Coordinates of C-alpha atoms and ligand atoms in Angstrom, one line a residue:
Chain A
X43 CA 0.1 0.0 0.3
X44 CA 3.2 2.2 0.7
X45 CA 4.0 2.5 -3.0
X46 CA 0.5 4.1 -3.7
X47 CA 1.8 7.4 -2.1
X48 CA 2.9 7.8 -5.6
X49 CA -0.7 8.1 -6.5
X50 CA -2.2 9.3 -3.7
X51 CA 0.5 12.2 -2.9
X52 CA 0.0 14.7 0.4
X53 CA -1.2 17.1 -2.4
X54 CA -3.7 15.1 -3.8
X55 CA -5.2 13.9 -0.4
X56 CA -5.6 17.6 0.8
X57 CA -7.6 18.6 -2.2
X58 CA -9.5 15.4 -1.7
X59 CA -10.6 16.7 2.0
X60 CA -10.7 20.5 1.4
X61 CA -11.6 21.1 -2.5
X62 CA -11.0 24.5 -3.7
X63 CA -13.9 26.3 -5.4
X64 CA -15.9 23.7 -4.5
X65 CA -19.2 25.2 -5.0
X66 CA -22.4 25.7 -7.3
X67 CA -22.7 29.1 -9.1
X68 CA -26.2 30.5 -9.2
X69 CA -25.5 32.3 -12.9
X70 CA -22.3 31.0 -14.4
X71 CA -21.9 31.9 -18.1
X72 CA -21.0 28.1 -19.0
X73 CA -22.1 24.8 -17.3
X74 CA -21.7 21.4 -17.9
X75 CA -22.9 17.8 -16.1
X76 CA -20.0 14.9 -16.5
X77 CA -20.7 11.5 -15.3
X78 CA -18.1 8.5 -15.0
X79 CA -20.6 5.6 -15.1
X80 CA -18.1 3.0 -14.2
X81 CA -17.8 4.4 -10.7
X82 CA -20.5 6.7 -10.2
X83 CA -18.5 9.9 -10.4
X84 CA -20.5 12.6 -11.0
X85 CA -19.6 16.6 -11.4
X86 CA -21.0 19.7 -12.1
X87 CA -18.4 22.6 -13.4
X88 CA -19.3 26.1 -13.5
X89 CA -17.5 28.8 -15.5
X90 CA -17.4 32.5 -16.0
X91 CA -15.4 34.1 -18.9
X92 CA -14.9 37.7 -19.0
X93 CA -13.4 39.3 -22.2
X94 CA -11.9 35.9 -23.4
X95 CA -10.4 35.1 -20.2
X96 CA -11.2 32.6 -17.5
X97 CA -12.4 34.7 -14.9
X98 CA -14.0 32.3 -12.1
X99 CA -14.5 28.4 -12.1
X100 CA -16.0 26.0 -9.5
X101 CA -17.4 22.3 -9.2
X102 CA -19.4 20.5 -7.1
X103 CA -20.7 16.7 -7.2
X104 CA -19.5 13.8 -5.8
X105 CA -16.3 11.7 -6.8
X106 CA -13.4 9.6 -5.8
X107 CA -10.3 11.2 -4.2
X108 CA -8.3 11.2 -7.6
X109 CA -11.3 13.0 -9.2
X110 CA -12.3 15.4 -6.5
X111 CA -8.4 16.7 -6.2
X112 CA -8.2 17.1 -9.9
X113 CA -11.2 19.0 -10.2
X114 CA -9.9 21.2 -7.3
X115 CA -6.5 21.7 -9.0
X116 CA -8.0 22.5 -12.1
X117 CA -10.1 25.3 -11.0
X118 CA -6.9 26.9 -9.5
X119 CA -4.9 26.2 -12.7
X120 CA -7.5 27.6 -14.9
X121 CA -8.1 30.7 -13.3
X122 CA -6.8 33.8 -15.2
X123 CA -6.2 31.7 -18.4
X124 CA -7.4 32.9 -21.8
X125 CA -9.9 30.2 -23.3
X126 CA -7.3 29.1 -25.8
X127 CA -4.5 28.5 -22.7
X128 CA -6.9 26.8 -21.2
X129 CA -7.7 24.1 -24.0
X130 CA -4.2 24.2 -24.3
X131 CA -3.5 23.1 -20.6
X132 CA -6.3 20.5 -21.0
X133 CA -4.4 19.1 -24.1
X134 CA -1.5 19.2 -22.3
X135 CA -2.7 17.6 -18.9
X136 CA -4.5 14.6 -21.1
X137 CA -1.1 14.0 -22.7
X138 CA 0.8 13.7 -20.0
X139 CA -1.8 11.4 -18.5
X140 CA -2.3 9.1 -21.5
X141 CA 0.6 9.2 -23.9
X142 CA 4.0 8.0 -23.5
X143 CA 5.9 10.5 -25.6
X144 CA 6.4 13.9 -24.3
X145 CA 3.8 16.6 -25.2
X146 CA 4.9 18.3 -28.1
X147 CA 4.4 22.1 -27.2
X148 CA 5.6 23.9 -24.2
X149 CA 2.9 24.0 -21.7
X150 CA 3.9 23.7 -18.5
X151 CA 1.4 21.6 -16.2
X152 CA 3.0 23.1 -12.8
X153 CA 1.4 22.0 -10.1
X154 CA -0.8 19.8 -11.9
X155 CA 2.4 17.4 -12.0
X156 CA 1.4 15.8 -9.0
X157 CA -1.5 13.8 -11.0
X158 CA 1.0 12.6 -13.4
X159 CA 1.3 9.3 -11.5
X160 CA -2.5 8.2 -12.3
X161 CA -0.7 7.4 -15.3
X162 CA 0.3 4.2 -13.8
X163 CA -3.2 3.1 -13.0
X164 CA -5.3 3.3 -16.2
X165 CA -8.4 2.6 -15.1
X166 CA -8.1 5.5 -12.7
X167 CA -7.2 8.0 -15.6
X168 CA -10.8 8.6 -16.5
X169 CA -11.2 9.9 -12.9
X170 CA -8.6 12.3 -13.1
X171 CA -9.5 13.8 -16.7
X172 CA -13.3 13.9 -15.7
X173 CA -13.5 17.2 -14.4
X174 CA -11.4 18.5 -17.4
X175 CA -13.7 17.1 -19.8
X176 CA -16.6 18.4 -18.2
X177 CA -14.6 22.0 -18.1
X178 CA -14.2 21.6 -21.8
X179 CA -17.6 20.7 -22.6
X180 CA -18.9 23.6 -20.9
X181 CA -16.3 25.9 -22.7
X182 CA -17.5 24.6 -25.8
X183 CA -21.1 25.1 -25.2
X184 CA -20.2 29.0 -24.2
X185 CA -18.4 29.4 -27.3
X186 CA -21.2 27.8 -29.3
X187 CA -23.7 29.8 -27.7
X188 CA -21.5 33.0 -28.4
X189 CA -21.0 32.2 -32.0
X190 CA -24.5 32.0 -32.5
X191 CA -25.3 34.9 -31.2
Chain B
X75 CA -13.7 -21.3 12.8
X76 CA -17.3 -22.5 14.4
X77 CA -19.1 -25.5 12.6
X78 CA -17.5 -25.9 9.3
X79 CA -14.3 -28.0 11.4
X80 CA -14.9 -30.9 8.6
X81 CA -15.0 -28.4 5.5
X82 CA -11.6 -28.5 4.0
X83 CA -10.9 -25.2 2.6
X84 CA -7.5 -26.0 2.5
X85 CA -8.1 -28.7 0.1
X86 CA -10.8 -26.9 -1.9
X87 CA -8.2 -23.9 -2.4
X88 CA -5.5 -26.5 -4.1
X89 CA -8.2 -27.2 -6.8
X90 CA -8.5 -23.5 -7.7
X91 CA -4.9 -22.6 -9.6
X92 CA -5.4 -19.0 -9.7
X93 CA -5.9 -19.0 -5.9
X94 CA -1.9 -19.3 -5.5
X95 CA -1.2 -16.3 -7.8
X96 CA 0.3 -13.3 -6.1
X97 CA -0.9 -9.7 -6.9
X98 CA 1.6 -6.7 -6.5
X99 CA 3.6 -9.4 -4.5
X100 CA 0.8 -10.0 -2.1
X101 CA -1.0 -13.3 -1.9
X102 CA -4.2 -12.9 -3.9
X103 CA -7.3 -12.5 -1.8
X104 CA -9.8 -12.7 -4.1
X105 CA -13.5 -11.3 -2.5
X106 CA -14.9 -10.5 -6.4
X107 CA -17.1 -13.8 -6.7
X108 CA -20.7 -12.1 -6.9
X109 CA -19.0 -10.5 -10.1
X110 CA -17.4 -13.5 -11.4
X111 CA -15.9 -16.6 -9.4
X112 CA -12.7 -18.7 -10.2
X113 CA -12.3 -22.4 -11.7
X114 CA -11.6 -25.3 -10.2
X115 CA -9.1 -27.3 -12.1
X116 CA -12.0 -30.0 -12.7
X117 CA -13.9 -27.0 -14.9
X118 CA -10.6 -26.4 -16.5
X119 CA -9.6 -29.9 -17.1
X120 CA -13.2 -30.5 -18.6
X121 CA -13.0 -28.0 -21.0
X122 CA -9.2 -28.8 -22.1
X123 CA -10.2 -32.3 -22.7
X124 CA -13.2 -31.5 -24.8
X125 CA -11.0 -29.1 -27.1
X126 CA -8.1 -32.1 -26.9
X127 CA -10.0 -34.9 -27.7
X128 CA -13.7 -34.6 -27.6
X129 CA -14.7 -31.6 -29.5
X130 CA -17.2 -31.5 -32.9
X131 CA -20.4 -29.7 -33.3
X132 CA -23.5 -31.3 -31.4
X133 CA -26.6 -32.8 -32.8
X134 CA -26.4 -32.8 -36.3
X135 CA -23.3 -35.1 -36.7
X136 CA -23.3 -38.8 -37.4
X137 CA -19.7 -39.3 -36.9
X138 CA -18.1 -40.5 -33.3
X139 CA -17.0 -37.1 -32.2
X140 CA -20.1 -35.2 -33.1
X141 CA -21.8 -38.2 -31.0
X142 CA -19.1 -37.8 -28.1
X143 CA -19.6 -34.2 -27.9
X144 CA -23.4 -34.1 -28.1
X145 CA -23.3 -36.9 -25.3
X146 CA -21.1 -34.3 -23.0
X147 CA -23.6 -31.3 -23.9
X148 CA -26.4 -33.2 -22.8
X149 CA -24.9 -34.9 -19.7
X150 CA -24.6 -31.1 -18.7
X151 CA -27.8 -30.5 -18.8
X152 CA -28.9 -33.5 -17.1
X153 CA -26.4 -32.0 -14.5
X154 CA -28.3 -28.8 -14.6
X155 CA -31.6 -30.8 -14.2
X156 CA -30.4 -32.4 -11.0
X157 CA -28.9 -29.3 -9.4
X158 CA -32.3 -27.4 -9.5
X159 CA -34.4 -30.3 -9.2
X160 CA -36.2 -29.7 -12.6
X161 CA -39.0 -32.1 -13.3
X162 CA -37.4 -32.8 -16.5
X163 CA -34.3 -32.0 -19.0
X164 CA -36.7 -30.4 -21.4
X165 CA -37.2 -27.5 -18.8
X166 CA -33.4 -26.9 -19.0
X167 CA -32.6 -24.3 -21.5
X168 CA -29.0 -23.2 -22.2
X169 CA -28.6 -19.5 -22.8
X170 CA -25.7 -17.2 -22.5
X171 CA -26.3 -16.3 -19.1
X172 CA -28.9 -14.4 -16.9
X173 CA -29.3 -11.3 -19.0
X174 CA -29.9 -13.7 -21.9
X175 CA -32.5 -15.8 -20.1
X176 CA -34.3 -13.0 -18.5
X177 CA -34.6 -11.4 -22.2
X178 CA -35.9 -14.3 -23.4
X179 CA -38.9 -14.1 -21.3
X180 CA -39.1 -10.8 -21.7
X181 CA -39.5 -11.0 -25.6
X182 CA -41.1 -14.5 -25.7
X183 CA -43.3 -14.9 -22.7
X184 CA -44.0 -11.2 -22.0
X185 CA -44.1 -9.5 -25.1
X186 CA -47.0 -11.6 -27.0
X187 CA -49.0 -11.5 -24.1
X188 CA -48.9 -7.7 -22.7
X189 CA -51.2 -5.2 -23.6
X190 CA -51.6 -1.4 -22.5
X191 CA -52.6 -1.5 -19.1
X192 CA -51.0 -4.7 -17.7
X193 CA -48.4 -4.4 -15.4
X194 CA -44.7 -6.1 -15.0
X195 CA -43.9 -6.5 -11.3
X196 CA -39.9 -6.1 -10.2
X197 CA -38.3 -4.9 -7.2
X198 CA -36.1 -1.8 -6.0
X199 CA -33.2 -4.0 -5.3
X200 CA -33.1 -5.9 -9.2
X201 CA -29.7 -5.9 -11.1
X202 CA -30.2 -4.1 -14.4
X203 CA -30.5 -6.9 -16.3
X204 CA -33.7 -7.8 -14.5
X205 CA -34.8 -4.0 -15.0
X206 CA -33.9 -3.0 -18.5
X207 CA -35.5 -5.7 -20.6
X208 CA -38.8 -5.0 -18.7
X209 CA -38.7 -1.3 -19.7
X210 CA -38.0 -2.6 -23.1
X211 CA -40.8 -5.0 -23.2
X212 CA -43.1 -2.1 -21.9
X213 CA -42.2 0.3 -24.4
X214 CA -42.8 -2.1 -27.1
X215 CA -46.6 -3.1 -25.5
X216 CA -47.8 -0.4 -23.4
X217 CA -47.4 -2.4 -20.3
X218 CA -46.4 -0.5 -17.2
X219 CA -43.4 -1.5 -15.0
X220 CA -44.5 -1.7 -11.1
X221 CA -41.6 -1.6 -8.5
X222 CA -41.8 -3.1 -4.8
X223 CA -39.9 -0.7 -2.5
X224 CA -37.2 -1.8 -0.2
X225 CA -36.6 -0.8 3.2
X226 CA -33.7 1.0 5.1
X227 CA -32.5 -2.4 6.3
X228 CA -32.6 -3.8 2.4
X229 CA -35.5 -6.1 2.7
X230 CA -38.6 -6.3 0.3
X231 CA -41.5 -4.3 2.0
X232 CA -43.9 -7.0 1.7
X233 CA -47.3 -5.3 2.2
X234 CA -46.2 -2.8 -0.5
X235 CA -45.8 -6.2 -2.6
X236 CA -49.2 -7.2 -1.8
X237 CA -50.9 -4.2 -2.6
X238 CA -49.0 -3.6 -5.9
X239 CA -49.7 -7.2 -7.0
X240 CA -52.8 -7.1 -8.9
X241 CA -55.4 -8.4 -11.7
X242 CA -53.1 -6.2 -14.1
X243 CA -50.2 -7.8 -12.8
X244 CA -48.9 -10.4 -15.8
X245 CA -45.6 -11.4 -14.3
X246 CA -43.5 -11.2 -11.3
X247 CA -40.0 -10.8 -11.7
X248 CA -37.7 -10.9 -8.6
X249 CA -34.1 -11.6 -7.5
X250 CA -33.7 -14.2 -4.9
X251 CA -30.3 -12.8 -3.3
X252 CA -29.2 -9.5 -4.3
X253 CA -25.9 -8.7 -5.6
X254 CA -25.5 -5.2 -4.6
X255 CA -27.1 -5.8 -0.6
X256 CA -26.9 -9.5 -0.1
X257 CA -30.3 -9.8 0.9
X258 CA -32.0 -13.2 0.3
X259 CA -35.6 -12.4 -0.5
X260 CA -38.7 -14.3 0.7
X261 CA -39.5 -16.0 -2.8
X262 CA -41.5 -18.9 -1.7
X263 CA -43.6 -16.3 -0.2
X264 CA -43.8 -14.3 -3.2
X265 CA -44.6 -17.1 -5.6
X266 CA -47.3 -18.4 -3.6
X267 CA -48.9 -15.2 -3.7
X268 CA -48.7 -14.3 -6.9
X269 CA -49.9 -17.9 -7.8
X270 CA -52.9 -17.4 -5.6
X271 CA -53.6 -14.4 -8.2
X272 CA -52.8 -16.8 -11.3
X273 CA -49.7 -14.5 -11.7
X274 CA -46.1 -16.4 -13.1
X275 CA -42.9 -15.9 -11.3
X276 CA -39.5 -15.7 -13.1
X277 CA -36.5 -15.6 -10.0
X278 CA -33.3 -14.0 -10.9
X279 CA -31.0 -16.8 -9.2
X280 CA -27.7 -15.5 -10.6
X281 CA -26.4 -14.8 -6.7
X282 CA -28.4 -17.6 -5.3
X283 CA -27.5 -20.9 -7.1
X284 CA -23.7 -20.4 -6.0
X285 CA -24.6 -20.4 -2.0
X286 CA -28.2 -21.6 -1.8
X287 CA -29.7 -24.9 -2.5
X288 CA -32.4 -24.4 -5.4
X289 CA -35.4 -26.7 -5.8
X290 CA -37.5 -25.1 -8.6
X291 CA -40.4 -27.8 -8.3
X292 CA -40.5 -27.2 -4.3
X293 CA -40.5 -23.3 -5.2
X294 CA -42.8 -23.8 -7.7
X295 CA -41.4 -21.0 -9.6
X296 CA -42.4 -20.7 -13.4
X297 CA -38.9 -19.9 -14.6
X298 CA -35.6 -19.3 -13.1
X299 CA -32.5 -17.7 -14.4
X300 CA -28.9 -18.1 -13.5
X301 CA -25.3 -17.9 -15.1
X302 CA -22.1 -20.2 -15.1
X303 CA -19.6 -17.6 -14.4
X304 CA -21.0 -17.2 -10.9
X305 CA -21.1 -21.0 -10.0
X306 CA -17.4 -21.6 -10.9
X307 CA -18.0 -22.2 -14.5
X308 CA -17.1 -20.5 -17.7
X309 CA -18.8 -17.4 -19.4
X310 CA -21.0 -17.1 -22.1
X311 CA -23.2 -19.9 -20.6
X312 CA -26.2 -19.6 -18.4
X313 CA -29.9 -21.6 -17.8
X314 CA -33.2 -20.9 -17.9
X315 CA -35.3 -23.2 -16.1
X316 CA -39.2 -22.8 -17.6
X317 CA -42.0 -24.9 -16.8
X318 CA -43.0 -26.9 -19.5
X319 CA -46.4 -25.7 -20.4
X320 CA -45.2 -22.0 -20.5
X321 CA -42.4 -23.0 -22.5
X322 CA -44.3 -25.0 -24.9
X323 CA -47.0 -22.2 -25.4
X324 CA -44.1 -19.5 -26.0
X325 CA -43.2 -18.7 -29.9
X326 CA -39.2 -18.7 -30.5
X327 CA -36.9 -16.1 -29.2
X328 CA -34.5 -16.5 -32.1
X329 CA -34.8 -18.1 -35.6
X330 CA -31.9 -20.3 -37.1
X331 CA -30.5 -23.5 -37.1
X332 CA -31.1 -26.3 -34.4
X333 CA -34.5 -24.6 -33.5
X334 CA -36.4 -26.2 -36.1
X335 CA -37.5 -29.4 -37.5
X336 CA -38.1 -28.6 -40.8
X337 CA -37.4 -25.3 -43.1
X338 CA -39.5 -24.5 -46.2
X339 CA -40.2 -21.4 -48.0
X340 CA -43.7 -21.9 -47.6
X341 CA -43.1 -22.3 -43.7
X342 CA -41.1 -23.7 -40.8
X343 CA -41.7 -26.4 -38.2
X344 CA -40.0 -25.5 -34.9
X345 CA -38.5 -27.9 -33.0
X346 CA -39.1 -29.4 -29.8
X347 CA -37.7 -28.3 -26.3
X348 CA -35.4 -27.2 -25.3
X349 CA -34.1 -27.2 -28.8
X350 CA -36.9 -24.5 -29.8
X351 CA -34.6 -22.1 -27.6
X352 CA -31.3 -22.7 -28.6
X353 CA -31.0 -21.3 -32.0
X354 CA -27.5 -21.7 -33.6
X355 CA -24.6 -23.4 -32.7
X356 CA -25.0 -23.6 -28.4
X357 CA -21.6 -22.5 -26.2
X358 CA -20.6 -26.1 -26.1
X359 CA -17.5 -25.8 -24.3
X360 CA -19.3 -23.4 -21.6
X361 CA -22.4 -26.0 -21.1
X362 CA -19.9 -29.0 -20.5
X363 CA -17.6 -26.5 -18.3
X364 CA -20.7 -25.6 -16.2
X365 CA -21.3 -29.7 -15.8
X366 CA -18.0 -30.0 -14.6
X367 CA -18.6 -27.0 -12.1
X368 CA -21.8 -28.1 -11.1
X369 CA -20.6 -31.4 -10.3
X370 CA -17.4 -29.6 -8.2
X371 CA -20.2 -27.8 -6.2
X372 CA -22.2 -31.2 -5.7
X373 CA -19.4 -33.0 -4.8
X374 CA -18.3 -30.4 -2.0
X375 CA -22.1 -30.1 -1.1
X376 CA -24.2 -27.1 -1.4
X377 CA -25.2 -27.0 2.3
X378 CA -21.7 -27.4 3.5
X379 CA -20.6 -24.3 1.3
X380 CA -23.6 -22.6 2.7
X381 CA -22.5 -23.0 6.0
X382 CA -19.0 -22.1 5.3
X383 CA -19.7 -18.9 3.6
X384 CA -22.3 -17.8 6.4
X385 CA -19.7 -18.5 8.8
X386 CA -17.5 -16.0 6.6
X387 CA -20.3 -13.5 6.3
X388 CA -20.7 -13.5 10.0
X389 CA -17.1 -13.0 10.7
X390 CA -17.1 -10.4 8.1
X391 CA -20.0 -8.4 9.3
X392 CA -18.4 -8.4 12.8
X393 CA -15.0 -7.2 11.9
X394 CA -15.9 -4.6 9.4
X395 CA -18.7 -3.1 12.3
X396 CA -15.7 -2.7 14.4
X397 CA -14.3 -0.1 11.9
X398 CA -14.7 3.4 12.7
X399 CA -16.4 5.5 9.8
X400 CA -17.5 2.0 8.0
X401 CA -20.9 1.5 7.4
X402 CA -22.3 -1.8 5.9
X403 CA -25.2 -1.1 3.4
X404 CA -27.9 -3.7 3.3
X405 CA -28.7 -5.9 6.7
X406 CA -31.3 -7.9 6.0
X407 CA -32.1 -10.6 8.5
X408 CA -31.2 -13.2 5.6
X409 CA -28.1 -12.3 3.9
X410 CA -25.9 -14.5 1.8
X411 CA -22.6 -14.1 0.5
X412 CA -21.4 -10.5 0.6
X413 CA -21.3 -7.3 2.4
X414 CA -21.3 -4.2 0.8
X415 CA -19.8 -0.9 2.8
X416 CA -19.1 2.5 2.4
X417 CA -16.4 4.9 4.4
X418 CA -16.9 8.0 5.6
X419 CA -13.6 9.3 4.4
X420 CA -12.6 7.4 1.4
X421 CA -14.6 7.2 -1.7
X422 CA -15.4 3.1 -3.1
X423 CA -13.3 3.7 -5.9
X424 CA -10.1 4.8 -3.8
X425 CA -10.8 2.1 -1.4
X426 CA -10.5 -0.5 -4.7
X427 CA -7.3 0.6 -5.7
X428 CA -6.0 0.5 -2.1
X429 CA -7.0 -2.6 -1.2
X430 CA -6.0 -4.1 -4.7
X431 CA -2.2 -3.0 -3.8
X432 CA -2.7 -5.6 -0.6
X433 CA -3.8 -8.2 -3.0
X434 CA -7.3 -7.8 -2.0
X435 CA -9.9 -7.9 -5.1
X436 CA -13.2 -6.2 -4.5
X437 CA -15.7 -4.9 -6.6
X438 CA -16.7 -1.0 -6.3
X439 CA -19.4 1.0 -8.2
X440 CA -23.2 0.9 -8.5
X441 CA -23.1 -3.1 -9.1
X442 CA -25.3 -3.0 -12.2
X443 CA -27.9 -1.6 -9.6
X444 CA -28.1 1.9 -9.8
X445 CA -31.8 2.2 -8.2
X446 CA -30.2 0.6 -5.2
X447 CA -27.5 3.2 -4.9
X448 CA -30.4 6.2 -5.3
X449 CA -32.5 4.2 -2.6
X450 CA -29.6 4.7 -0.2
X451 CA -28.2 8.3 -1.4
X452 CA -25.0 7.1 -2.3
X453 CA -23.1 7.2 -5.4
X454 CA -21.6 3.4 -5.2
X455 CA -20.2 1.1 -2.4
X456 CA -17.3 -1.3 -2.1
X457 CA -18.3 -4.9 -1.8
X458 CA -16.5 -7.8 -0.9
X459 CA -18.5 -10.9 -1.9
X460 CA -17.3 -14.7 -0.8
X461 CA -16.9 -17.8 -2.4
X462 CA -16.4 -21.6 -1.3
X463 CA -13.0 -21.0 -1.3
X464 CA -12.4 -18.0 1.1
X465 CA -10.8 -18.2 4.5
X466 CA -11.3 -16.2 7.7
X467 CA -7.6 -15.2 7.5
X468 CA -8.8 -13.4 4.4
X469 CA -11.2 -11.6 5.8
X470 CA -8.6 -10.5 8.5
X471 CA -6.5 -9.2 5.7
X472 CA -9.8 -7.5 4.1
X473 CA -10.3 -5.8 7.5
X474 CA -6.5 -4.6 8.0
X475 CA -6.5 -3.2 4.6
X476 CA -9.5 -1.4 5.1
X477 CA -8.0 0.2 8.3
X478 CA -5.0 1.0 6.6
X479 CA -6.8 2.6 3.6
X480 CA -8.6 4.9 6.3
X481 CA -5.1 5.7 8.0
X482 CA -3.8 6.7 4.7
X483 CA -6.5 9.0 4.2
X484 CA -7.1 10.3 7.2
Ligands
LIG553 C1 -28.3 -10.5 -9.6 C2 -27.9 -10.6 -10.5 N1 -28.7 -10.7 -11.9 C3 -28.4 -10.8 -13.4 C4 -26.8 -10.8 -13.3 C5 -26.3 -10.6 -14.9 O1 -25.9 -11.7 -15.1 P1 -24.8 -11.8 -16.6 O2 -23.9 -10.8 -16.3 O3 -24.2 -13.5 -16.4 O4 -25.8 -11.9 -17.5 C6 -25.9 -10.5 -12.3 C7 -24.5 -10.4 -12.6 O5 -23.8 -9.5 -12.5 C8 -26.5 -10.4 -11.2 O6 -25.7 -10.1 -10.1

């Protein structure tokens, strides 16, 4: 069990116990619901975008430690990013968890790196990426809405 | 530990090669039997022997191998008949599993019969495979699905069952042992009550046949479904027992070879039971493997297995209840084979990964019983389920691993 410390690092356990930006937003610009039917993880992501920049992002729902910590860390990482930067960060993060080759572009993961250990637990990758996929869906919906306006 | 002194779990374990395996450097503690059980060498050998020296397609061949394979296949049917005490061989249909068996009844028995306003009665603790086929047939016919609620303890609310059973009810379909809660339902009472109103009953026995001696004639159930792979047999094989009278009146489920007597473009004459419901080349090796599994279970004795597992269940319940922050989901008075639980501080999915690191295989998730999860307002549970080869020491390993998990997440 001790070697699981690679997976469940202190930072992850801390974010799981005290998730940041864990709140529902009453009037978000963007919103999406994500499900991981395999394990019952469910997450809602709320998004406020001002002038193409992620001004606020929050989540609520119910998930395992990997899912909750990843969502919590995601909200911190995304704040202040432009939409393009946010999407690039999602790509880079997703790449780090699913591919052996390094990500071709220079998009540093920063603190998100502690989640890279999940790569060695293939059944748990979906847990770590659920919040990001949900964020991506919320952003796409928002962009879709704007472009049709 | 108690009344199982003569039960030789060590020699049973020696029959299951996989139990000697190490997982992450730890001895495997296999507690995922409700999902699928492991195989004794007797089952593995039966399949190996078939492929090495007795294999051919069945029923149509005049050559020796075909006759041998046909005999082995039909011998397996005879084993199943004896195991559940069906009245005759042709009441035993081979299917691909419980799911397939329930779909067969839904489409061949219920669908032609159901009309708008009719009802199918199931319970809140069904596996998805005893929910979705009925939803489909209700959609096809305009019938309605009614659900017997369950109590906080995980028992059927029998007074509500009595109320819901009405002249509109055309079939009751109920799980014998719940795979999510472990509850053993009073199916004899249910069957008698339904029959008093002329309503037939299908029993989902996927979780019961490995743990409880079943006698379909004593139960007087109309249909009984189970899977081979939870009974120490192979996947892809299962059984639908049906009363001859009902099966004879039902149209075939699937058309094809083997299920016919003669085919012409003017018309086709269907084969007799059980072949009418076994279209196409069946899972020959699966059936033979299942036959071998049943023989193995009978050699150990299902009553002895049940007693051993009951001891494990009581011991596990006692051990787990001592763990702070652990809550058992499903505390029916009558339980078999498994403990579902949640922890205050650790999500079931994380429990699963943590226990795996200790070599302990359990299942986490909704166990294909999402309505049960919703009933108890939990996203998922962790479930330890027992088989004939599990030991009290393995329960100790489980309990210790849960303690460690809680410690790490504290
Ligand atoms: C109670 C119950 N019914 C039905 C099934 C479905 O069995 P199968 O997947 O073998 O068709 C299961 C398997 O998990 C079960 O536990």
